């Protein structure tokens, strides 16, 4: 399903010398439209995820590790059994403390995240697979091409206009 998919490495950056007020939202609460979102470790804390039970937790990616989150495409393939991961990035007290320490060492105030968004090939059909292929899940997640799904989601969140 992923072969020749429109995978994307998308580094994002926030200048914490400007955006350093506690509570400043650097990336609003959202889930991603792709199959998997793969987060590398950032130089600054501030990434939060929501668990299925609704608890919000701060992410701490150990050195040499990655955080892999399910995206909307995986939710569709599992008929909703695996939910797309909700997350956000916020400037916190911990962010400001790291900023102060990095500033004293003459290091960059930029919070940079290198995130990989893996996608199902645009010409593949997204539909509940295997044991998730049930009438209820097929009704909730109707079959459609992955590329069509991406376009519809981009239009829904106003990143693409028709």
mmCIF file with all atom_site columns, N, CA, C and O in Angstrom, residues 39-49 51 56-68 88 92 94-95 98 111:
data_model
loop_
_atom_site.group_PDB
_atom_site.id
_atom_site.type_symbol
_atom_site.label_atom_id
_atom_site.label_alt_id
_atom_site.label_comp_id
_atom_site.label_asym_id
_atom_site.label_entity_id
_atom_site.label_seq_id
_atom_site.pdbx_PDB_ins_code
_atom_site.Cartn_x
_atom_site.Cartn_y
_atom_site.Cartn_z
_atom_site.occupancy
_atom_site.B_iso_or_equiv
_atom_site.pdbx_formal_charge
_atom_site.auth_seq_id
_atom_site.auth_comp_id
_atom_site.auth_asym_id
_atom_site.auth_atom_id
_atom_site.pdbx_PDB_model_num
ATOM 1   N N  . UNK A 1 39  ? 7.858  11.155 14.411 1.00 0.00 ? 39  UNK A N  1
ATOM 2   C CA . UNK A 1 39  ? 8.481  12.318 15.039 1.00 0.00 ? 39  UNK A CA 1
ATOM 3   C C  . UNK A 1 39  ? 9.889  11.952 15.511 1.00 0.00 ? 39  UNK A C  1
ATOM 4   O O  . UNK A 1 39  ? 10.061 10.967 16.228 1.00 0.00 ? 39  UNK A O  1
ATOM 5   N N  . UNK A 1 40  ? 10.866 12.766 15.132 1.00 0.00 ? 40  UNK A N  1
ATOM 6   C CA . UNK A 1 40  ? 12.191 12.649 15.723 1.00 0.00 ? 40  UNK A CA 1
ATOM 7   C C  . UNK A 1 40  ? 12.224 13.446 17.010 1.00 0.00 ? 40  UNK A C  1
ATOM 8   O O  . UNK A 1 40  ? 11.276 14.162 17.349 1.00 0.00 ? 40  UNK A O  1
ATOM 9   N N  . UNK A 1 41  ? 13.319 13.329 17.741 1.00 0.00 ? 41  UNK A N  1
ATOM 10  C CA . UNK A 1 41  ? 13.455 14.061 18.995 1.00 0.00 ? 41  UNK A CA 1
ATOM 11  C C  . UNK A 1 41  ? 13.763 15.522 18.691 1.00 0.00 ? 41  UNK A C  1
ATOM 12  O O  . UNK A 1 41  ? 14.659 15.840 17.927 1.00 0.00 ? 41  UNK A O  1
ATOM 13  N N  . UNK A 1 42  ? 13.014 16.410 19.330 1.00 0.00 ? 42  UNK A N  1
ATOM 14  C CA . UNK A 1 42  ? 13.250 17.842 19.181 1.00 0.00 ? 42  UNK A CA 1
ATOM 15  C C  . UNK A 1 42  ? 14.266 18.303 20.214 1.00 0.00 ? 42  UNK A C  1
ATOM 16  O O  . UNK A 1 42  ? 14.447 17.668 21.253 1.00 0.00 ? 42  UNK A O  1
ATOM 17  N N  . UNK A 1 43  ? 14.906 19.433 19.944 1.00 0.00 ? 43  UNK A N  1
ATOM 18  C CA . UNK A 1 43  ? 15.831 20.022 20.921 1.00 0.00 ? 43  UNK A CA 1
ATOM 19  C C  . UNK A 1 43  ? 15.103 20.653 22.098 1.00 0.00 ? 43  UNK A C  1
ATOM 20  O O  . UNK A 1 43  ? 15.714 20.997 23.100 1.00 0.00 ? 43  UNK A O  1
ATOM 21  N N  . UNK A 1 44  ? 13.804 20.857 21.943 1.00 0.00 ? 44  UNK A N  1
ATOM 22  C CA . UNK A 1 44  ? 12.998 21.500 22.979 1.00 0.00 ? 44  UNK A CA 1
ATOM 23  C C  . UNK A 1 44  ? 11.757 20.665 23.276 1.00 0.00 ? 44  UNK A C  1
ATOM 24  O O  . UNK A 1 44  ? 11.147 20.115 22.364 1.00 0.00 ? 44  UNK A O  1
ATOM 25  N N  . UNK A 1 45  ? 11.340 20.625 24.556 1.00 0.00 ? 45  UNK A N  1
ATOM 26  C CA . UNK A 1 45  ? 10.079 19.964 24.873 1.00 0.00 ? 45  UNK A CA 1
ATOM 27  C C  . UNK A 1 45  ? 8.895  20.810 24.408 1.00 0.00 ? 45  UNK A C  1
ATOM 28  O O  . UNK A 1 45  ? 9.057  21.967 24.036 1.00 0.00 ? 45  UNK A O  1
ATOM 29  N N  . UNK A 1 46  ? 7.710  20.219 24.460 1.00 0.00 ? 46  UNK A N  1
ATOM 30  C CA . UNK A 1 46  ? 6.498  20.950 24.112 1.00 0.00 ? 46  UNK A CA 1
ATOM 31  C C  . UNK A 1 46  ? 5.496  20.131 23.321 1.00 0.00 ? 46  UNK A C  1
ATOM 32  O O  . UNK A 1 46  ? 4.361  20.560 23.146 1.00 0.00 ? 46  UNK A O  1
ATOM 33  N N  . UNK A 1 47  ? 5.911  18.936 22.841 1.00 0.00 ? 47  UNK A N  1
ATOM 34  C CA . UNK A 1 47  ? 4.979  18.073 22.111 1.00 0.00 ? 47  UNK A CA 1
ATOM 35  C C  . UNK A 1 47  ? 4.117  17.319 23.119 1.00 0.00 ? 47  UNK A C  1
ATOM 36  O O  . UNK A 1 47  ? 4.627  16.711 24.065 1.00 0.00 ? 47  UNK A O  1
ATOM 37  N N  . UNK A 1 48  ? 2.802  17.381 22.897 1.00 0.00 ? 48  UNK A N  1
ATOM 38  C CA . UNK A 1 48  ? 1.844  16.666 23.738 1.00 0.00 ? 48  UNK A CA 1
ATOM 39  C C  . UNK A 1 48  ? 1.002  15.761 22.857 1.00 0.00 ? 48  UNK A C  1
ATOM 40  O O  . UNK A 1 48  ? 0.693  16.099 21.713 1.00 0.00 ? 48  UNK A O  1
ATOM 41  N N  . UNK A 1 49  ? 0.618  14.607 23.413 1.00 0.00 ? 49  UNK A N  1
ATOM 42  C CA . UNK A 1 49  ? -0.299 13.687 22.737 1.00 0.00 ? 49  UNK A CA 1
ATOM 43  C C  . UNK A 1 49  ? -1.459 13.389 23.679 1.00 0.00 ? 49  UNK A C  1
ATOM 44  O O  . UNK A 1 49  ? -1.354 13.577 24.886 1.00 0.00 ? 49  UNK A O  1
ATOM 45  N N  . UNK A 1 51  ? -4.083 10.412 24.915 1.00 0.00 ? 51  UNK A N  1
ATOM 46  C CA . UNK A 1 51  ? -4.328 8.976  24.967 1.00 0.00 ? 51  UNK A CA 1
ATOM 47  C C  . UNK A 1 51  ? -5.791 8.706  24.664 1.00 0.00 ? 51  UNK A C  1
ATOM 48  O O  . UNK A 1 51  ? -6.628 9.615  24.698 1.00 0.00 ? 51  UNK A O  1
ATOM 49  N N  . UNK A 1 56  ? -4.028 13.993 28.378 1.00 0.00 ? 56  UNK A N  1
ATOM 50  C CA . UNK A 1 56  ? -2.987 14.706 27.632 1.00 0.00 ? 56  UNK A CA 1
ATOM 51  C C  . UNK A 1 56  ? -1.663 14.451 28.348 1.00 0.00 ? 56  UNK A C  1
ATOM 52  O O  . UNK A 1 56  ? -1.560 14.646 29.559 1.00 0.00 ? 56  UNK A O  1
ATOM 53  N N  . UNK A 1 57  ? -0.646 14.008 27.584 1.00 0.00 ? 57  UNK A N  1
ATOM 54  C CA . UNK A 1 57  ? 0.652  13.757 28.205 1.00 0.00 ? 57  UNK A CA 1
ATOM 55  C C  . UNK A 1 57  ? 1.773  14.396 27.383 1.00 0.00 ? 57  UNK A C  1
ATOM 56  O O  . UNK A 1 57  ? 1.684  14.492 26.156 1.00 0.00 ? 57  UNK A O  1
ATOM 57  N N  . UNK A 1 58  ? 2.795  14.832 28.093 1.00 0.00 ? 58  UNK A N  1
ATOM 58  C CA . UNK A 1 58  ? 3.983  15.380 27.433 1.00 0.00 ? 58  UNK A CA 1
ATOM 59  C C  . UNK A 1 58  ? 4.793  14.233 26.856 1.00 0.00 ? 58  UNK A C  1
ATOM 60  O O  . UNK A 1 58  ? 4.956  13.189 27.490 1.00 0.00 ? 58  UNK A O  1
ATOM 61  N N  . UNK A 1 59  ? 5.307  14.430 25.661 1.00 0.00 ? 59  UNK A N  1
ATOM 62  C CA . UNK A 1 59  ? 6.116  13.411 25.000 1.00 0.00 ? 59  UNK A CA 1
ATOM 63  C C  . UNK A 1 59  ? 7.577  13.611 25.360 1.00 0.00 ? 59  UNK A C  1
ATOM 64  O O  . UNK A 1 59  ? 8.079  14.741 25.331 1.00 0.00 ? 59  UNK A O  1
ATOM 65  N N  . UNK A 1 60  ? 8.241  12.520 25.684 1.00 0.00 ? 60  UNK A N  1
ATOM 66  C CA . UNK A 1 60  ? 9.680  12.532 25.940 1.00 0.00 ? 60  UNK A CA 1
ATOM 67  C C  . UNK A 1 60  ? 10.290 11.424 25.092 1.00 0.00 ? 60  UNK A C  1
ATOM 68  O O  . UNK A 1 60  ? 10.249 10.249 25.481 1.00 0.00 ? 60  UNK A O  1
ATOM 69  N N  . UNK A 1 61  ? 10.813 11.778 23.920 1.00 0.00 ? 61  UNK A N  1
ATOM 70  C CA . UNK A 1 61  ? 11.404 10.800 23.017 1.00 0.00 ? 61  UNK A CA 1
ATOM 71  C C  . UNK A 1 61  ? 12.830 10.525 23.484 1.00 0.00 ? 61  UNK A C  1
ATOM 72  O O  . UNK A 1 61  ? 13.660 11.436 23.505 1.00 0.00 ? 61  UNK A O  1
ATOM 73  N N  . UNK A 1 62  ? 13.141 9.287  23.866 1.00 0.00 ? 62  UNK A N  1
ATOM 74  C CA . UNK A 1 62  ? 14.520 8.975  24.290 1.00 0.00 ? 62  UNK A CA 1
ATOM 75  C C  . UNK A 1 62  ? 15.510 9.144  23.136 1.00 0.00 ? 62  UNK A C  1
ATOM 76  O O  . UNK A 1 62  ? 15.149 9.037  21.955 1.00 0.00 ? 62  UNK A O  1
ATOM 77  N N  . UNK A 1 63  ? 16.767 9.410  23.476 1.00 0.00 ? 63  UNK A N  1
ATOM 78  C CA . UNK A 1 63  ? 17.809 9.514  22.455 1.00 0.00 ? 63  UNK A CA 1
ATOM 79  C C  . UNK A 1 63  ? 17.823 8.246  21.600 1.00 0.00 ? 63  UNK A C  1
ATOM 80  O O  . UNK A 1 63  ? 17.681 7.132  22.122 1.00 0.00 ? 63  UNK A O  1
ATOM 81  N N  . UNK A 1 64  ? 17.974 8.437  20.303 1.00 0.00 ? 64  UNK A N  1
ATOM 82  C CA . UNK A 1 64  ? 18.050 7.312  19.374 1.00 0.00 ? 64  UNK A CA 1
ATOM 83  C C  . UNK A 1 64  ? 16.714 6.676  19.046 1.00 0.00 ? 64  UNK A C  1
ATOM 84  O O  . UNK A 1 64  ? 16.673 5.657  18.359 1.00 0.00 ? 64  UNK A O  1
ATOM 85  N N  . UNK A 1 65  ? 15.622 7.255  19.529 1.00 0.00 ? 65  UNK A N  1
ATOM 86  C CA . UNK A 1 65  ? 14.293 6.684  19.301 1.00 0.00 ? 65  UNK A CA 1
ATOM 87  C C  . UNK A 1 65  ? 13.418 7.640  18.494 1.00 0.00 ? 65  UNK A C  1
ATOM 88  O O  . UNK A 1 65  ? 13.745 8.816  18.332 1.00 0.00 ? 65  UNK A O  1
ATOM 89  N N  . UNK A 1 66  ? 12.328 7.117  18.007 1.00 0.00 ? 66  UNK A N  1
ATOM 90  C CA . UNK A 1 66  ? 11.341 7.886  17.264 1.00 0.00 ? 66  UNK A CA 1
ATOM 91  C C  . UNK A 1 66  ? 9.978  7.661  17.893 1.00 0.00 ? 66  UNK A C  1
ATOM 92  O O  . UNK A 1 66  ? 9.732  6.615  18.507 1.00 0.00 ? 66  UNK A O  1
ATOM 93  N N  . UNK A 1 67  ? 9.076  8.612  17.717 1.00 0.00 ? 67  UNK A N  1
ATOM 94  C CA . UNK A 1 67  ? 7.686  8.450  18.106 1.00 0.00 ? 67  UNK A CA 1
ATOM 95  C C  . UNK A 1 67  ? 6.889  8.239  16.825 1.00 0.00 ? 67  UNK A C  1
ATOM 96  O O  . UNK A 1 67  ? 6.955  9.062  15.909 1.00 0.00 ? 67  UNK A O  1
ATOM 97  N N  . UNK A 1 68  ? 6.161  7.135  16.745 1.00 0.00 ? 68  UNK A N  1
ATOM 98  C CA . UNK A 1 68  ? 5.332  6.850  15.580 1.00 0.00 ? 68  UNK A CA 1
ATOM 99  C C  . UNK A 1 68  ? 3.876  6.974  16.008 1.00 0.00 ? 68  UNK A C  1
ATOM 100 O O  . UNK A 1 68  ? 3.437  6.304  16.946 1.00 0.00 ? 68  UNK A O  1
ATOM 101 N N  . UNK A 1 88  ? -0.296 18.238 19.773 1.00 0.00 ? 88  UNK A N  1
ATOM 102 C CA . UNK A 1 88  ? -0.081 19.668 19.635 1.00 0.00 ? 88  UNK A CA 1
ATOM 103 C C  . UNK A 1 88  ? 1.312  19.981 20.171 1.00 0.00 ? 88  UNK A C  1
ATOM 104 O O  . UNK A 1 88  ? 1.926  19.165 20.865 1.00 0.00 ? 88  UNK A O  1
ATOM 105 N N  . UNK A 1 92  ? 6.032  25.573 26.986 1.00 0.00 ? 92  UNK A N  1
ATOM 106 C CA . UNK A 1 92  ? 5.764  25.273 28.395 1.00 0.00 ? 92  UNK A CA 1
ATOM 107 C C  . UNK A 1 92  ? 6.894  25.824 29.271 1.00 0.00 ? 92  UNK A C  1
ATOM 108 O O  . UNK A 1 92  ? 7.902  26.332 28.758 1.00 0.00 ? 92  UNK A O  1
ATOM 109 N N  . UNK A 1 94  ? 8.933  24.005 30.821 1.00 0.00 ? 94  UNK A N  1
ATOM 110 C CA . UNK A 1 94  ? 10.095 23.187 30.454 1.00 0.00 ? 94  UNK A CA 1
ATOM 111 C C  . UNK A 1 94  ? 10.758 23.718 29.178 1.00 0.00 ? 94  UNK A C  1
ATOM 112 O O  . UNK A 1 94  ? 11.991 23.738 29.072 1.00 0.00 ? 94  UNK A O  1
ATOM 113 N N  . UNK A 1 95  ? 9.960  24.177 28.221 1.00 0.00 ? 95  UNK A N  1
ATOM 114 C CA . UNK A 1 95  ? 10.494 24.756 26.990 1.00 0.00 ? 95  UNK A CA 1
ATOM 115 C C  . UNK A 1 95  ? 11.340 25.985 27.317 1.00 0.00 ? 95  UNK A C  1
ATOM 116 O O  . UNK A 1 95  ? 12.459 26.147 26.818 1.00 0.00 ? 95  UNK A O  1
ATOM 117 N N  . UNK A 1 98  ? 14.700 25.078 28.991 1.00 0.00 ? 98  UNK A N  1
ATOM 118 C CA . UNK A 1 98  ? 15.682 24.607 28.005 1.00 0.00 ? 98  UNK A CA 1
ATOM 119 C C  . UNK A 1 98  ? 16.180 25.782 27.172 1.00 0.00 ? 98  UNK A C  1
ATOM 120 O O  . UNK A 1 98  ? 17.377 25.875 26.872 1.00 0.00 ? 98  UNK A O  1
ATOM 121 N N  . UNK A 1 111 ? 13.289 25.899 17.769 1.00 0.00 ? 111 UNK A N  1
ATOM 122 C CA . UNK A 1 111 ? 12.755 24.555 18.004 1.00 0.00 ? 111 UNK A CA 1
ATOM 123 C C  . UNK A 1 111 ? 12.487 23.961 16.641 1.00 0.00 ? 111 UNK A C  1
ATOM 124 O O  . UNK A 1 111 ? 11.617 24.425 15.907 1.00 0.00 ? 111 UNK A O  1
#
